[in-house]
Short mmCIF file of C-alpha atoms in Angstrom, two decimals:
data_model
loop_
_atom_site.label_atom_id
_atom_site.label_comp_id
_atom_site.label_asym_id
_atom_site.label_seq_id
_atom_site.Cartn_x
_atom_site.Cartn_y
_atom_site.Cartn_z
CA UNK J 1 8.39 -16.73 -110.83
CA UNK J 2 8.36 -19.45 -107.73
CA UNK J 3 7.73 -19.77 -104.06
CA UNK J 4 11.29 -19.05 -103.57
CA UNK J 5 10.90 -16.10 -105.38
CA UNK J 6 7.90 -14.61 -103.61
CA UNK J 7 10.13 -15.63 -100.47
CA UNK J 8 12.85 -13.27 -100.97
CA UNK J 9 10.74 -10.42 -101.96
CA UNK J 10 8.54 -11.07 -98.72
CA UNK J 11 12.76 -10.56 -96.95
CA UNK J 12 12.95 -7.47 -98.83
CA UNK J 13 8.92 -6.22 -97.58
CA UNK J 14 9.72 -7.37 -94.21
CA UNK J 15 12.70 -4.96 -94.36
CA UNK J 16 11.28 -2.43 -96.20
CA UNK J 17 7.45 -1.99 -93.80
CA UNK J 18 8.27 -3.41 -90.53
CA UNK J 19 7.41 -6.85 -87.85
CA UNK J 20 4.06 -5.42 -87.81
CA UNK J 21 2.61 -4.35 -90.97
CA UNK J 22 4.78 -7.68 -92.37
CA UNK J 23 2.57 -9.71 -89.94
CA UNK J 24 -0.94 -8.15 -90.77
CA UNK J 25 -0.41 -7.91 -94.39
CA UNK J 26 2.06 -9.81 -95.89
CA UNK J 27 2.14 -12.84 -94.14
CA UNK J 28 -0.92 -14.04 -95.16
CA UNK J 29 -0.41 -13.80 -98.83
CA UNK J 30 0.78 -16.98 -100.67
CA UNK J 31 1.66 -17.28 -104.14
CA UNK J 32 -0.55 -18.39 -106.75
CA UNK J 33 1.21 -18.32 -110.93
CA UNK J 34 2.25 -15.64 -112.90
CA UNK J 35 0.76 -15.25 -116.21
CA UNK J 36 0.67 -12.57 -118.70
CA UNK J 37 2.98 -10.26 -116.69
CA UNK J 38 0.59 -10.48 -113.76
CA UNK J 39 1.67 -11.82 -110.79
CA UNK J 40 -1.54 -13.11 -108.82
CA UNK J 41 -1.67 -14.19 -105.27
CA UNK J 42 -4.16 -15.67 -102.55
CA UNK J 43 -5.69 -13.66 -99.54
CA UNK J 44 -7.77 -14.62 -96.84
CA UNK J 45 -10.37 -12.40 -97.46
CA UNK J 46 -11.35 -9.41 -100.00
CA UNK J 47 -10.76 -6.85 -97.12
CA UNK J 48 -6.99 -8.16 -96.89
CA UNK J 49 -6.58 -7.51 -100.46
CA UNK J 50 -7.98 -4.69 -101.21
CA UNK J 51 -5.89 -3.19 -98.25
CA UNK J 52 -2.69 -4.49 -99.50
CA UNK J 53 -3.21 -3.59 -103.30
CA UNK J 54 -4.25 0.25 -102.07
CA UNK J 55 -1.57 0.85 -99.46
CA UNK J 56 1.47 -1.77 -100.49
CA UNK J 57 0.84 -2.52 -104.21
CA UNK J 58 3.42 -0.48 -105.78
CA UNK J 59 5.88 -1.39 -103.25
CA UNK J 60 5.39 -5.12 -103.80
CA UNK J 61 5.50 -4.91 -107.59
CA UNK J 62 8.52 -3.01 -107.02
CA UNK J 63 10.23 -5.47 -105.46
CA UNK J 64 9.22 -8.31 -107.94
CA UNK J 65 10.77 -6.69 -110.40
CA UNK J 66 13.96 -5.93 -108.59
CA UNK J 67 13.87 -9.68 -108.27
CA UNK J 68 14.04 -10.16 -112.02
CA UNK J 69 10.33 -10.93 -112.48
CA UNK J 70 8.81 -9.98 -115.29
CA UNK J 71 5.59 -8.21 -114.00
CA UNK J 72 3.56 -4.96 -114.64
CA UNK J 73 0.47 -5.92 -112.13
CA UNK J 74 -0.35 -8.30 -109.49
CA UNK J 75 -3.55 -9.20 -108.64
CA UNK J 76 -5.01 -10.84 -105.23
CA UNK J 77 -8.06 -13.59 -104.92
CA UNK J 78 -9.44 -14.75 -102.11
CA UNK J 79 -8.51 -18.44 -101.97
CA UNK J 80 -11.52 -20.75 -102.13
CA UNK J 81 -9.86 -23.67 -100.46
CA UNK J 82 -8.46 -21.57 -97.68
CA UNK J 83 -11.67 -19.77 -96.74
CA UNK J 84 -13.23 -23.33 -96.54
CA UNK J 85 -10.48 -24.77 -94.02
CA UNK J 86 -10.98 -21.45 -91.75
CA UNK J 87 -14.88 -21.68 -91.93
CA UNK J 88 -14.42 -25.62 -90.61
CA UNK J 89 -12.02 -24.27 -87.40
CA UNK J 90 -14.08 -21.73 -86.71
CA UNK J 91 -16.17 -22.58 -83.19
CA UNK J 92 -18.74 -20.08 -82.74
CA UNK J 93 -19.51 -20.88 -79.53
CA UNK J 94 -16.36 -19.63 -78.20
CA UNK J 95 -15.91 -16.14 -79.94
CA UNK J 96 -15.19 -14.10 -77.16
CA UNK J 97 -12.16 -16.55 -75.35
CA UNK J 98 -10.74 -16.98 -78.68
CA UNK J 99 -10.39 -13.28 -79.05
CA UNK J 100 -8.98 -12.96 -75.29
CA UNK J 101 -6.90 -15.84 -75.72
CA UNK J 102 -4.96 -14.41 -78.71
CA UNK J 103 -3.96 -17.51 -79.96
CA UNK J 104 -3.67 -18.50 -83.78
CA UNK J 105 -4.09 -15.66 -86.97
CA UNK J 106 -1.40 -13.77 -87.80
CA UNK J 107 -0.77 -11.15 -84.87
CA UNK J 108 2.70 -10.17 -84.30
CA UNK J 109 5.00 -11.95 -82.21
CA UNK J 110 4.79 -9.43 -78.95
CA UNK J 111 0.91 -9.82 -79.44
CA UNK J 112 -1.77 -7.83 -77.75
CA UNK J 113 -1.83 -5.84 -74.25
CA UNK J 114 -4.80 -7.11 -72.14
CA UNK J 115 -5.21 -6.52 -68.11
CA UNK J 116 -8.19 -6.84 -66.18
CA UNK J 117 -10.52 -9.45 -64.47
CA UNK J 118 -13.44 -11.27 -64.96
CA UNK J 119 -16.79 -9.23 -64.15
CA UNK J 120 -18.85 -11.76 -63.26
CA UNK J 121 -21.64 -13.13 -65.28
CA UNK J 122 -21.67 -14.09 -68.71
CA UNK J 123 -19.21 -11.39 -68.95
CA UNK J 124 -15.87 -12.72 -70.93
CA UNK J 125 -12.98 -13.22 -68.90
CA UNK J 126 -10.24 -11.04 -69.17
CA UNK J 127 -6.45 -12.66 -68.64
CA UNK J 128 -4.25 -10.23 -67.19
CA UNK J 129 -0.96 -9.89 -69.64
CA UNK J 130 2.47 -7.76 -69.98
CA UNK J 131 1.72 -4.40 -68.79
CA UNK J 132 5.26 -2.62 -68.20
CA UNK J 133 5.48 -2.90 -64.26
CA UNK J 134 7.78 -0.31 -64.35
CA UNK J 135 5.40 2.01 -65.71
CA UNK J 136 2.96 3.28 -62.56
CA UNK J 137 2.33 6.50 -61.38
CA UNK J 138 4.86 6.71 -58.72
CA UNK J 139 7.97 6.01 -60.98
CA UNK J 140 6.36 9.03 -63.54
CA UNK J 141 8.19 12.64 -62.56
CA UNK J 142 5.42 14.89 -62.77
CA UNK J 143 6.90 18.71 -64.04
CA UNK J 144 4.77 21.67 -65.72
CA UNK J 145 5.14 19.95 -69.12
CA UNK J 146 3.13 16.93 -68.11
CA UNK J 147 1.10 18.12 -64.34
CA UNK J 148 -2.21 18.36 -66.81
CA UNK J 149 -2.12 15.30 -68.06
CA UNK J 150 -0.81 13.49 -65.16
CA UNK J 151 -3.96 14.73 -62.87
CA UNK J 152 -6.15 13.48 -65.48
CA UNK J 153 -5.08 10.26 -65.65
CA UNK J 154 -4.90 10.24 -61.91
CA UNK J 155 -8.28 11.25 -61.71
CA UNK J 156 -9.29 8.49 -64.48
CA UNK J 157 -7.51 5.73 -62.68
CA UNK J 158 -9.67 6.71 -58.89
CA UNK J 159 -12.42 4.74 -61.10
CA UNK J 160 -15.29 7.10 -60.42
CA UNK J 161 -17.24 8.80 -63.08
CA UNK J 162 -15.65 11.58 -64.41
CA UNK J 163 -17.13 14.99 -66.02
CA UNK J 164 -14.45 13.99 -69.13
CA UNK J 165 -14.86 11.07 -71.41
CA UNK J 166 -12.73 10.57 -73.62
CA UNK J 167 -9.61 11.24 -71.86
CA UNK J 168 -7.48 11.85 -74.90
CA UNK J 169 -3.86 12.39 -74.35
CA UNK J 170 -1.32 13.37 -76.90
CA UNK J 171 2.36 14.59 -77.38
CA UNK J 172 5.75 13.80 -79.28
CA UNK J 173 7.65 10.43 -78.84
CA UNK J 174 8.72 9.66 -75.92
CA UNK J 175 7.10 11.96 -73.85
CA UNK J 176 5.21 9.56 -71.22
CA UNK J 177 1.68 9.00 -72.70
CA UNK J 178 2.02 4.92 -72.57
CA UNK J 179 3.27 5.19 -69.58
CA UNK J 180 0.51 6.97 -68.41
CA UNK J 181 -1.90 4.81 -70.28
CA UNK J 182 -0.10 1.75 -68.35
CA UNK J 183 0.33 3.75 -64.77
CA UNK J 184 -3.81 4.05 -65.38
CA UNK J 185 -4.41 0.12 -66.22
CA UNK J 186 -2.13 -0.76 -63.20
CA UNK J 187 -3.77 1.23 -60.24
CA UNK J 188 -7.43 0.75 -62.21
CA UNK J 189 -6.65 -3.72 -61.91
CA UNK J 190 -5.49 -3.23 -58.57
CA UNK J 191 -7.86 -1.31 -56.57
CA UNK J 192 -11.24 -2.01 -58.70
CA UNK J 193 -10.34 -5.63 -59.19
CA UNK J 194 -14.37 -5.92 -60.13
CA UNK J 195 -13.87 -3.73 -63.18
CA UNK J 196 -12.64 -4.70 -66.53
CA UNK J 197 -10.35 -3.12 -67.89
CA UNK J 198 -8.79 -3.53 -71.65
CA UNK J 199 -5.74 -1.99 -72.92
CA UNK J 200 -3.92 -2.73 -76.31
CA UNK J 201 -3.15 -0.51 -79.36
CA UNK J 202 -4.55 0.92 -81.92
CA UNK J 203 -2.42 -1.39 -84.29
CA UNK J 204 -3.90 -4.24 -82.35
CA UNK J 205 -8.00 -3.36 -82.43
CA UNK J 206 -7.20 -3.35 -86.16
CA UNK J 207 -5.13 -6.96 -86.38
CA UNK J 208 -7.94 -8.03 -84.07
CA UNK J 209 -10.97 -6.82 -86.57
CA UNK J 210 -9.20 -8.23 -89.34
CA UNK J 211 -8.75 -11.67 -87.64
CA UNK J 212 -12.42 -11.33 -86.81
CA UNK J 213 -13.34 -10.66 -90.57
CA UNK J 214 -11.10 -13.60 -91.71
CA UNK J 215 -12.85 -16.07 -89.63
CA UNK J 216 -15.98 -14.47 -89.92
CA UNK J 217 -16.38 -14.10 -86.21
CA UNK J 218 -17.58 -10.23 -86.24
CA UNK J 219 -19.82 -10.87 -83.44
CA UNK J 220 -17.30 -12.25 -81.48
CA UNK J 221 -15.18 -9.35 -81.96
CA UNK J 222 -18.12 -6.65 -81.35
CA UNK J 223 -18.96 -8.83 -77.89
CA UNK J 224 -15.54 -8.67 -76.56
CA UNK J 225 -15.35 -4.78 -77.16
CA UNK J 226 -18.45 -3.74 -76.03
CA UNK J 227 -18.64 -5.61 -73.08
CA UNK J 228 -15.50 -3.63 -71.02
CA UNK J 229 -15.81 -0.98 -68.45
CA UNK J 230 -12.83 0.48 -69.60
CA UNK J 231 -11.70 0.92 -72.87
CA UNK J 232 -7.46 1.95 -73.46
CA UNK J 233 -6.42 2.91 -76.89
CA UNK J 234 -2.72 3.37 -77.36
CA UNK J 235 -1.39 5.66 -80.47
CA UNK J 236 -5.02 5.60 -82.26
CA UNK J 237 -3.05 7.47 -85.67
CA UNK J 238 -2.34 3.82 -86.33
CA UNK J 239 -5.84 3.96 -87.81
CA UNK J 240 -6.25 6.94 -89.42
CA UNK J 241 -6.94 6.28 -93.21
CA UNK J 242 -7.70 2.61 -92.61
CA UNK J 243 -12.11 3.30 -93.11
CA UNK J 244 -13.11 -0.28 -92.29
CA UNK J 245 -11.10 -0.42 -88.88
CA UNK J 246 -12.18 3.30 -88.56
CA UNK J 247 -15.68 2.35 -88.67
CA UNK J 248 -15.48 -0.35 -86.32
CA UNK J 249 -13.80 1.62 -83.88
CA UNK J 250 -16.40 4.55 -83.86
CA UNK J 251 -19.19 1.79 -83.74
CA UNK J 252 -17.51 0.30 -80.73
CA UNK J 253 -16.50 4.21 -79.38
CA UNK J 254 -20.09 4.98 -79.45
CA UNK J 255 -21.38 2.18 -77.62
CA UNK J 256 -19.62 2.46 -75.09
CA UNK J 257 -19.68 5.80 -74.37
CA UNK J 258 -23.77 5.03 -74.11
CA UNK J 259 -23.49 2.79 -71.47
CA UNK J 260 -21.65 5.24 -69.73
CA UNK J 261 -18.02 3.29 -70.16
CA UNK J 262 -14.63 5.31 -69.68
CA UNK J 263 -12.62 5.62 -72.65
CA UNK J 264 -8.89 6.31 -72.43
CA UNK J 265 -7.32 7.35 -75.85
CA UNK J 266 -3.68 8.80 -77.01
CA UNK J 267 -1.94 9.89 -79.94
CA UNK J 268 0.89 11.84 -81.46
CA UNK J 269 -1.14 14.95 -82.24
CA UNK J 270 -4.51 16.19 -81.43
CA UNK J 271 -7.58 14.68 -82.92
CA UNK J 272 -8.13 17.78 -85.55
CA UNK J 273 -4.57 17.61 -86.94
CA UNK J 274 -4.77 14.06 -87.87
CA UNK J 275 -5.71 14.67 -91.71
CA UNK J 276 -6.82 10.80 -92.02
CA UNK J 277 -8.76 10.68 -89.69
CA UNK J 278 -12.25 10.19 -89.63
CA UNK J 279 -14.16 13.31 -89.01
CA UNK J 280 -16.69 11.63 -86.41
CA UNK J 281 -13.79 9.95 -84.64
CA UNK J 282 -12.12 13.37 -84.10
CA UNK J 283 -15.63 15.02 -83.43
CA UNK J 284 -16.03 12.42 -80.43
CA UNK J 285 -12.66 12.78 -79.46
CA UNK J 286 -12.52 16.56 -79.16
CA UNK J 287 -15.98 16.18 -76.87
CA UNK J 288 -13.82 14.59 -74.01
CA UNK J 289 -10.85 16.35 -72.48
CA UNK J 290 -7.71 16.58 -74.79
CA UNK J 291 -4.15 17.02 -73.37
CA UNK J 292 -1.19 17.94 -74.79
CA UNK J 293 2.15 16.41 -73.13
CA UNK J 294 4.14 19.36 -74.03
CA UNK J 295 8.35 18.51 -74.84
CA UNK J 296 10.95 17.87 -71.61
CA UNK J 297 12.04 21.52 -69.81
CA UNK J 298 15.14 21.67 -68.09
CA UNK J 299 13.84 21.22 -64.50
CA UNK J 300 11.88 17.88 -65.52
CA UNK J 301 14.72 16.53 -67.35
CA UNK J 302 16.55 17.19 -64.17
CA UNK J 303 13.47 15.10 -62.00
CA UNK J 304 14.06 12.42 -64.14
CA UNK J 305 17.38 11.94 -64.13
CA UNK J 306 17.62 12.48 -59.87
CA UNK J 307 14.95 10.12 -59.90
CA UNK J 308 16.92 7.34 -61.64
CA UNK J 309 19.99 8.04 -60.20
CA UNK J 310 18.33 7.62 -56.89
CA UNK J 311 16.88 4.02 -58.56
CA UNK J 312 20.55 3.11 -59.78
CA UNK J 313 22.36 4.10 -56.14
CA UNK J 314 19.79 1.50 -54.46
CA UNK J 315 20.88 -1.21 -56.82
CA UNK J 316 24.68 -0.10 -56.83
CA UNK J 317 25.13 1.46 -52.86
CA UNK J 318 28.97 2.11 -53.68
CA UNK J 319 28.25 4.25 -57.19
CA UNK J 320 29.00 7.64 -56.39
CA UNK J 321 27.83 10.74 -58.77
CA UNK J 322 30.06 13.87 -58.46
CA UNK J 323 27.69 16.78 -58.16
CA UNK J 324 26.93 18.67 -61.25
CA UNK J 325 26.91 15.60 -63.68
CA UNK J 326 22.72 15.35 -63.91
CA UNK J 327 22.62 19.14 -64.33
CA UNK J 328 25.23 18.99 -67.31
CA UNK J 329 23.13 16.12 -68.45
CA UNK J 330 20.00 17.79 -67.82
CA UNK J 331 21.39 20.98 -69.91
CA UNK J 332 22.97 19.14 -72.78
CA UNK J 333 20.76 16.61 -73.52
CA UNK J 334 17.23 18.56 -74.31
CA UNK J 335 15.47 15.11 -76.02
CA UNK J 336 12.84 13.02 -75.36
CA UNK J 337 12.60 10.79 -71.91
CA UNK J 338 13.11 7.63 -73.49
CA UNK J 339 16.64 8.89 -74.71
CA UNK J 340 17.64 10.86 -71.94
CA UNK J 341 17.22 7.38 -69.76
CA UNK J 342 18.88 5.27 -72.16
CA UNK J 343 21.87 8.26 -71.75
CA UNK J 344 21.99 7.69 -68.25
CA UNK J 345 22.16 4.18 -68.57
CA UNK J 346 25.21 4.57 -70.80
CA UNK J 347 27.37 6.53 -68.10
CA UNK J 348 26.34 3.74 -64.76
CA UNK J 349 27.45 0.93 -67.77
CA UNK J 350 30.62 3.00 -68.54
CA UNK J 351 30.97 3.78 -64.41
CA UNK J 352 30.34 -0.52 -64.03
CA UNK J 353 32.89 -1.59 -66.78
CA UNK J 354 35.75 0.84 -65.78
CA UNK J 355 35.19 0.50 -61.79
CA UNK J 356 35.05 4.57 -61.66
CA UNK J 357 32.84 7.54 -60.32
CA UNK J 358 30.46 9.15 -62.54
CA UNK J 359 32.53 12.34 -62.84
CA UNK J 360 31.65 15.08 -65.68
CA UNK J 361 34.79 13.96 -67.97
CA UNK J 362 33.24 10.17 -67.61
CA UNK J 363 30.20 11.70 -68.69
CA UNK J 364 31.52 13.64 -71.47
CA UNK J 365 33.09 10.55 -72.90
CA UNK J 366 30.06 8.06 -72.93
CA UNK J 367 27.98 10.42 -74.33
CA UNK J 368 30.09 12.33 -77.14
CA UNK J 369 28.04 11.30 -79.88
CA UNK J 370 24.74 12.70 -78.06
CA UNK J 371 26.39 15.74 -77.12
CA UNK J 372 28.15 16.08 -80.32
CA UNK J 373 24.27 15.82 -82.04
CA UNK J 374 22.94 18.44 -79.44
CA UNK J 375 26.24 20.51 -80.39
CA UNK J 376 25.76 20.80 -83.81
CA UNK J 377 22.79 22.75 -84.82
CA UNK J 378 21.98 22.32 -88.68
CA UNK J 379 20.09 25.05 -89.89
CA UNK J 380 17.05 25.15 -92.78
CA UNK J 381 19.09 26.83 -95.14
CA UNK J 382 21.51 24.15 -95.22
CA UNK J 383 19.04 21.25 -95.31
CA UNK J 384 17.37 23.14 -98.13
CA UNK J 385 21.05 23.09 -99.71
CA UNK J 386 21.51 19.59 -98.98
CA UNK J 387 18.50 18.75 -100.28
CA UNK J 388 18.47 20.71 -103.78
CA UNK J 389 21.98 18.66 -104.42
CA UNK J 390 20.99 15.58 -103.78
CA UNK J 391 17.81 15.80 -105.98
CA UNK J 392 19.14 18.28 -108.87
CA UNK J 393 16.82 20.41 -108.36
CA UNK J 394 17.46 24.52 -108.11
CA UNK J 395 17.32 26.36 -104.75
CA UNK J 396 14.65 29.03 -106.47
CA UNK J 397 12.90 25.69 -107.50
CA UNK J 398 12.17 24.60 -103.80
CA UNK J 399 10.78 28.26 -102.58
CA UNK J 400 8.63 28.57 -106.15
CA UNK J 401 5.08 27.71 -106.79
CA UNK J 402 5.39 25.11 -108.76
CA UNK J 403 3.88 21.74 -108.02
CA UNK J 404 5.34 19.42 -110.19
CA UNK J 405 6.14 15.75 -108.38
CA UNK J 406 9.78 16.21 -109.51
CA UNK J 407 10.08 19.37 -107.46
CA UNK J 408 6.91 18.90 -104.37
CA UNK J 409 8.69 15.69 -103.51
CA UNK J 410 12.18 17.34 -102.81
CA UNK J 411 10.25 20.25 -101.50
CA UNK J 412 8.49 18.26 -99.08
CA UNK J 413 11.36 16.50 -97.36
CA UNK J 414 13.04 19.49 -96.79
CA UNK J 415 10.24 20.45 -94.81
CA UNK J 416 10.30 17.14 -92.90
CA UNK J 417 14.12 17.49 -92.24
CA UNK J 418 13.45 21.09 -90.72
CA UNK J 419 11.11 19.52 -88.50
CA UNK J 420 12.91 16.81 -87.65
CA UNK J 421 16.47 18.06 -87.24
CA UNK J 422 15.64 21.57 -86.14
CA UNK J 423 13.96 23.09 -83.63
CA UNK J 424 11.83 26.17 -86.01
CA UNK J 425 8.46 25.94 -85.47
CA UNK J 426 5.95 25.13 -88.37
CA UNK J 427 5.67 29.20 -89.26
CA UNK J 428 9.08 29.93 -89.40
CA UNK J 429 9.81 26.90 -91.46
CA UNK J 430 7.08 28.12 -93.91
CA UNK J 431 8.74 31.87 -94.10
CA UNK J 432 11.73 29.92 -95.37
CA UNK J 433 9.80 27.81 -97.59
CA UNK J 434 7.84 30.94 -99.74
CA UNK J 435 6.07 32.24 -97.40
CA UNK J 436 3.92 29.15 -97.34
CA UNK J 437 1.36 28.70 -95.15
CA UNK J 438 2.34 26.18 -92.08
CA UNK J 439 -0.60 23.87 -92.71
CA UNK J 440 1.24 23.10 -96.23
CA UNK J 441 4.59 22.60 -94.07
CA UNK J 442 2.46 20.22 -91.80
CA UNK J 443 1.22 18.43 -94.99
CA UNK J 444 4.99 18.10 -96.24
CA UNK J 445 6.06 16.56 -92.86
CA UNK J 446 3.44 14.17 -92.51
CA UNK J 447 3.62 12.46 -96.36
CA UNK J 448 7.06 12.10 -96.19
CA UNK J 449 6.26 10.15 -92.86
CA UNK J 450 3.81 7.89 -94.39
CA UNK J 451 5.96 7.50 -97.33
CA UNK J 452 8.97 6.29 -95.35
CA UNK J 453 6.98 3.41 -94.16
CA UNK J 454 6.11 2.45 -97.69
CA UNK J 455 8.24 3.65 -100.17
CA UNK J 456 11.96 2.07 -99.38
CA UNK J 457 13.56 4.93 -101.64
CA UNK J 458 11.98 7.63 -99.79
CA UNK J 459 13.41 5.91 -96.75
CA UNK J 460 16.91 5.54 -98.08
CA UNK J 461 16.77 8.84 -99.09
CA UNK J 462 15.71 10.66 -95.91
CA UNK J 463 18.21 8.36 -93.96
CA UNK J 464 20.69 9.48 -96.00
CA UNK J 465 20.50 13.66 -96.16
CA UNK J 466 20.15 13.22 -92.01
CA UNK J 467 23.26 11.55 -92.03
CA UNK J 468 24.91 13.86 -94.02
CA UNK J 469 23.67 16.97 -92.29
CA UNK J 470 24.08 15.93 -89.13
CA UNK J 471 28.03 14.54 -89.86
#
């Protein structure tokens, strides 16, 4: 095995776990020999290591031996030499700027979401960075799926002590917690320019700890942290199973809510459902108040789409939108905000290119493919069919007790596919499933999840059955 080697599998683990986990993880790691079928490598520090070896081990021996190297274990070492060199650039004096500043270590290319302003003192400054300007409070349709957790955030962003803290907001993709999180930032920077204010997530406070670990700058870290009136937390189930960033963050959670600092927190579930994570975390969480954004109705959908027409005719005074359009829209297109504005986008570009009015047959014909999707409604039997095909496996396998891997694994991307491609809730999926409770459906959903991030088969294969039941 050589460099070059350990370059193309690091092409094939960029692929297979992401920019960011690549970044954090992998990109550290350099190559060290190969000897007795174990492939050894250099981290920065033990933590790094140990991390990689638990949660991307498998996948990286994997791929070595897709590559033709002869391997059955690798094995990671923190490099003497390269601990040495970041000892001699560390400057303690300047822990806290060098943590604002975000330059150097091995943080993703977008790097981390900071607003605020200095608070005087010996207070560390704060540079204000790339919040979305697009995401404030008055560009966010409010609508009985979201009115809860819009006047809480209001009510956060006023700056005053509030009877809740944590604020803990959660809800499916796409839904309008970030840009909540961001509409909360914006009006908190501009009217209480004396407050600081620090937003990033969760993904970040952990690329951040691990940085401070690596250049043994803990203290630096904890400083930063705990020195904020204002603490944001975007998508904290980043965390959850990662103990040593998990027990930073309730060290830093604690402090803070002892000096009386607000804390601002969302995720894609509530605090109790998130298996992995820690038990104190979701104690404090569930002490604050938690809201749920609930899914898009029809009338909010609607909002939305008035709301950025309205935008769009501004820009383009001549665009005219025959009556009825936004309502078909509205009707057929029962998905997430994020996709229902990229939709609309589609018809103006198609309305641009062809120098035409955004009629309904316009609409019709930029969209097919989404309404085609929103058409087509696959049902659990046939993903269970699908799914017992594609992995051999009998249909009266699937619904039985038994928990062998060769049969739990199919079983449990079925369950994911009904979850994701239908719209049965958790209990009727488990009726389907045996009778089985829908905690054990919820279980099923969520490995397959993890897996997909890890585990580039499990990925192909889910990939795959979608496409095929949704062709």
């Amino acid at each position: 095995m050589t460099n070059d080697t350990w370059g193309q599998v690091r092409g094939e683990l960029l692929k297979s776990i992401g920019k960011n986990n690549f970044f954090a993880w992998i990109e550290p790691i350099t190559f060290d020999a190969l000897e007795d079928r174990t492939a050894r490598f250099f981290v920065p520090t033990n933590f790094i290591g140990s991390w990689v070896s638990q949660n991307f081990g498998d996948l990286i021996l994997r791929h070595l031996t897709s590559a033709g190297v002869g391997v059955d274990r690798i094995e990671f070492t923190v490099d003497p030499e390269a601990a040495k060199a970041d000892n001699a650039n560390v400057e303690p004096s300047q822990p806290a700027a060098a943590m604002a500043g975000g330059g150097g270590g091995s943080l993703p290319p977008d790097g981390p979401t900071i607003t605020g302003s200095g608070g005087g003192g010996s207070r560390p400054h704060r540079q204000t960075t790339s919040l979305n300007r697009a995401y404030t409070f008055d560009a966010f349709v409010v609508g009985k799926p979201n009115e809860l957790a819009h006047a809480a955030a209001r009510r956060v962003a006023e700056g005053d002590q509030v009877a809740f803290n944590p604020l803990f907001l959660y809800g499916g993709v796409g839904l309008g917690k970030t840009h909540l999180m961001h509409a909360i930032a914006w009006e908190l920077t501009e009217s209480r320019p004396d407050m600081d204010v620090l937003y990033l997530s969760a993904e970040q406070f952990m690329y951040r700890f691990v940085r401070a670990l690596r250049e043994q700058d803990t203290i630096g870290f904890k400083e930063l942290f705990r020195s904020v009136d204002v603490l944001m937390v975007d998508d904290v189930q980043f965390i959850a199973g990662k103990n040593s960033t998990q027990e930073e963050f309730f060290h830093t959670f604690n402090a803070l809510v002892e000096m009386g600092k607000q804390i601002i927190i969302s995720g894609d579930r509530a605090p109790v459902d998130m298996e992995d994570l820690d038990n104190r975390i979701a104690s404090r969480l569930q002490c604050g108040l938690v809201v749920d954004i609930h899914p898009t109705d029809y009338e909010l959908r609607l909002g939305i789409l008035q709301q950025k027409a309205d935008q769009q005719r501004q820009r383009t005074p001549a665009l005219k939108i025959i009556p009825g359009v936004l309502e078909f829209m509205a009707h057929k297109l029962s998905t997430d905000v994020r996709t229902l504005e990229g939709a609309l986008n589609r018809v103006f570009a198609f309305a641009d290119l062809t120098g035409a009015d955004v009629t309904m047959e316009l609409a019709q014909e930029a969209l097919s493919d989404l309404i085609r999707s929103a058409d087509r409604k696959v049902t659990i039997d046939e993903i269970m069919k699908k799914t017992c095909e594609h992995y051999n496996i009998r249909q009266s396998d699937m619904i039985g007790p038994s928990r062998a891997r060769n049969i739990a694994r199919p079983r449990q991307m079925a369950m994911y596919l009904c979850k994701k491609l239908t719209t049965r809730s958790l209990p009727e999926i488990g009726r389907k499933f045996g009778k089985r409770d829908h905690t054990t459906i919820l279980h099923g959903v969520r490995r397959i999840e993890e897996l997909t991030a890890t585990d580039s088969q499990i990925a192909e294969d889910a990939e795959l059955l979608r496409r095929m039941l949704e062709a």
